[in-house]
XYZ file of C-alpha atoms in Angstrom:
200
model
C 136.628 89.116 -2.119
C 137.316 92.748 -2.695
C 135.029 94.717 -4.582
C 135.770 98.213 -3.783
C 134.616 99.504 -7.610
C 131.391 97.414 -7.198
C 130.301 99.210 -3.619
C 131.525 102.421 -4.812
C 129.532 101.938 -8.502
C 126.799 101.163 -6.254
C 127.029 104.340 -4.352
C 128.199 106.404 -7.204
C 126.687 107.785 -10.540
C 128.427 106.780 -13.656
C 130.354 110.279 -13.457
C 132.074 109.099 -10.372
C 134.600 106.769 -11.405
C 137.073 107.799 -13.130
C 139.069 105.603 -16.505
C 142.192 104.808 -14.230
C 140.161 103.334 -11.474
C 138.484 101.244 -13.999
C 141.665 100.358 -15.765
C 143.006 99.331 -12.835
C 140.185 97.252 -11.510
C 140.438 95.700 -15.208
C 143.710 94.444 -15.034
C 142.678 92.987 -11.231
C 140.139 91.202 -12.660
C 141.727 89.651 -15.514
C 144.787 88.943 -12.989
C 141.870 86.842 -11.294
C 140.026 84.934 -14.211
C 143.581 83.862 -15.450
C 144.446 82.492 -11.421
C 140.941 81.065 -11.321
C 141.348 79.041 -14.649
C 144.815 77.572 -13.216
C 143.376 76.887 -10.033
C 140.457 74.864 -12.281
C 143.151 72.784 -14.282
C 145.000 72.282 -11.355
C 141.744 70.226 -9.714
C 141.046 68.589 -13.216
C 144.548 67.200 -13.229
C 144.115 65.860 -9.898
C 140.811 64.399 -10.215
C 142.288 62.463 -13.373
C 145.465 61.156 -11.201
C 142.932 59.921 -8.757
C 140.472 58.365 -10.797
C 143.582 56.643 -12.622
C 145.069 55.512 -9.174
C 141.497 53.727 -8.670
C 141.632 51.450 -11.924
C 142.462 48.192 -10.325
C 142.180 48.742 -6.985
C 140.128 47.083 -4.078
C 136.652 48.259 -3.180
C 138.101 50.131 0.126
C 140.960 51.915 -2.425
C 138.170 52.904 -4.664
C 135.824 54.329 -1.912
C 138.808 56.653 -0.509
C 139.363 57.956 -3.518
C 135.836 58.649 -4.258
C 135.419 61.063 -1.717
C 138.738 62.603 -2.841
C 137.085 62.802 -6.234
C 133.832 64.327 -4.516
C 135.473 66.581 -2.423
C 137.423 68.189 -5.330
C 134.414 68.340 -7.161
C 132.948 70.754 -4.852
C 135.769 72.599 -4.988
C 135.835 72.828 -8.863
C 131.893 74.043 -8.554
C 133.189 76.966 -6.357
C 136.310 77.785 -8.514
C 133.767 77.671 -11.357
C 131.155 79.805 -9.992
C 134.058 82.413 -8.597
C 135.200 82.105 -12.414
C 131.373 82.999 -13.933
C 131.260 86.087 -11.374
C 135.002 87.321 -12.090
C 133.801 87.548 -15.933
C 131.176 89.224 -15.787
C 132.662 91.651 -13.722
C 135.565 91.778 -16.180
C 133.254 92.464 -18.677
C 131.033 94.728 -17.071
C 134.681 96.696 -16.135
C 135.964 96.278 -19.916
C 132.822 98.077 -21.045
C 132.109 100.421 -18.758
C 135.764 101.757 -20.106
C 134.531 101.807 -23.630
C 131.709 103.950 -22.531
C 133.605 106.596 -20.513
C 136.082 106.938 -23.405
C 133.083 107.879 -25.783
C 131.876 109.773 -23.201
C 131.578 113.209 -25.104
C 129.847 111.996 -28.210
C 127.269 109.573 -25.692
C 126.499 113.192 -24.030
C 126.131 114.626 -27.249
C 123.179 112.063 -28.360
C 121.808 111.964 -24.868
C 122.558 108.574 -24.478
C 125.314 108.956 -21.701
C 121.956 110.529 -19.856
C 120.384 107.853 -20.267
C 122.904 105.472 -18.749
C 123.526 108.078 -16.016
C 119.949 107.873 -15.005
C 119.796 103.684 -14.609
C 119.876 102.030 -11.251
C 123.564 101.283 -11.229
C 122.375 97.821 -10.380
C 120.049 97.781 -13.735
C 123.203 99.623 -15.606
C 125.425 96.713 -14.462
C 123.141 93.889 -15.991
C 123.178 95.727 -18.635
C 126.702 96.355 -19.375
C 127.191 92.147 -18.393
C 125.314 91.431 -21.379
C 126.746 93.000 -24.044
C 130.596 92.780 -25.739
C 131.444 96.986 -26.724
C 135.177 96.498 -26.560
C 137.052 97.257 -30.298
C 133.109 98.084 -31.512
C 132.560 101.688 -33.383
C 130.846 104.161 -31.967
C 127.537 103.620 -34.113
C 127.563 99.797 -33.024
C 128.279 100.382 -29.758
C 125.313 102.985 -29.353
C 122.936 99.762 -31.262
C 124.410 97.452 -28.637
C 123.264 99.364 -25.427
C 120.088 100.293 -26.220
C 119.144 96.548 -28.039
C 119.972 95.637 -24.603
C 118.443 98.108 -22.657
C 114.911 97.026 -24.178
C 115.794 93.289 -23.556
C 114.443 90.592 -20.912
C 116.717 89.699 -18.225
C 115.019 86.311 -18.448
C 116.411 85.049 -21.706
C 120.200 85.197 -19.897
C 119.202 83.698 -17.344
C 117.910 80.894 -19.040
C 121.265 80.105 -20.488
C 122.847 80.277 -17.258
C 120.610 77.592 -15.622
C 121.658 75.548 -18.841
C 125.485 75.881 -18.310
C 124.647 74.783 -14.502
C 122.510 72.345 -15.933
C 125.098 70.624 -17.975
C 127.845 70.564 -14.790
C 126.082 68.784 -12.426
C 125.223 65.582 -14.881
C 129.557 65.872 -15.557
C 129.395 65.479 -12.097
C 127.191 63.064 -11.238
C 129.004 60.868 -13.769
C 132.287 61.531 -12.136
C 131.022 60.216 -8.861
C 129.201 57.468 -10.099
C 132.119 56.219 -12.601
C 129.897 56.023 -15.278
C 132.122 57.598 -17.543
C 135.834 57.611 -18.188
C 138.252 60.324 -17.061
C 139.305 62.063 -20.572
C 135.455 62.418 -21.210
C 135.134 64.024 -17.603
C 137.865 65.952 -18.326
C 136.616 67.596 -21.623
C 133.079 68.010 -20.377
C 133.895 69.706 -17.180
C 136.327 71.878 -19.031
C 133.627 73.150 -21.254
C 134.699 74.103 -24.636
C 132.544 77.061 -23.873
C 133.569 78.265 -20.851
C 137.190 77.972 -22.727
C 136.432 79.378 -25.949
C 134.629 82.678 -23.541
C 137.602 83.303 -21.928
C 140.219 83.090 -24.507
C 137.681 85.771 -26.053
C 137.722 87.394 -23.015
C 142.151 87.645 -21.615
């Protein structure tokens, strides 16, 4: 996985990267979350052909194509996960562009300062949790430092939720204790569908 803005960001005060870098790196990233989400309907299509090919089949038929299923499964859990960490990068990306364009008036409050002076690792959580993109300059200031005096905790309590709410879609995949359009809806997560359409 390349992350060349990530190490540099790392390395690098805020000053350091410049808006075409991050432009760039924007349009990567998005290039990636919209591959990703293929790759993830590609597998759910699959796993439906299979589970379909198993209706009526003997017990020997059935256990074939449950590994298939299982196997595939693990593959959706790593598409998935690649998915989660390509948007918040994308996000982090799409906002740390917002704040270098307002870069004169942040300086002019102090704010930009502020951000300069995070650990880039503290400035990235940050800038994962909050949406700046098409905000004004007065909500955009709110945003940052709302978020600046919240708990990490609280996000990663959703998280753990999301996770959560996978594996039992899974487990009901492998035990057939559900039918494949319900599989299919649940593990395609109206969320996770409804973020990125928010998102591209």
């Amino acid at each position: 996985m390349v992350m060349g803005i990530f190490d540099r960001f790392r390395k690098n005060p805020i000053e350091k990267l410049s808006l075409r870098e991050l432009q760039e790196e924007e349009i990567r990233l998005r290039n990636r979350l919209e591959r990703t989400k293929k790759e993830i309907e590609r597998i759910e299509k699959k796993k439906k052909q299979l589970f379909q090919e198993g209706i009526g089949a003997d017990v020997l038929k059935k256990k074939m194509l449950a590994q298939e299923i299982k196997s595939l499964d693990m593959e959706q859990k790593l598409k998935l996960r690649d998915f989660t960490t390509a948007q918040k990068q994308y996000t982090f990306v799409k906002n740390l562009i917002v704040v270098k364009k307002y870069e004169k008036e942040l300086r002019k409050i102090g704010l930009w300062d502020k951000l300069a002076r995070v650990e880039p690792e503290q400035l990235e959580s940050v800038l994962v949790k909050v949406s700046l993109d098409g905000r004004e300059f007065d909500e955009m200031v709110d945003s940052l430092n709302r978020v600046f005096e919240m708990d990490i905790a609280e996000f990663e309590g959703t998280e753990d939720q999301t996770e959560r709410e996978l594996m039992e879609a899974w487990a009901r995949v492998e035990t057939g204790d559900a039918d494949v359009e319900e599989i299919a809806s649940e593990i395609a997560s109206p969320k996770l569908e409804k973020e990125t359409e928010e998102e591209l």
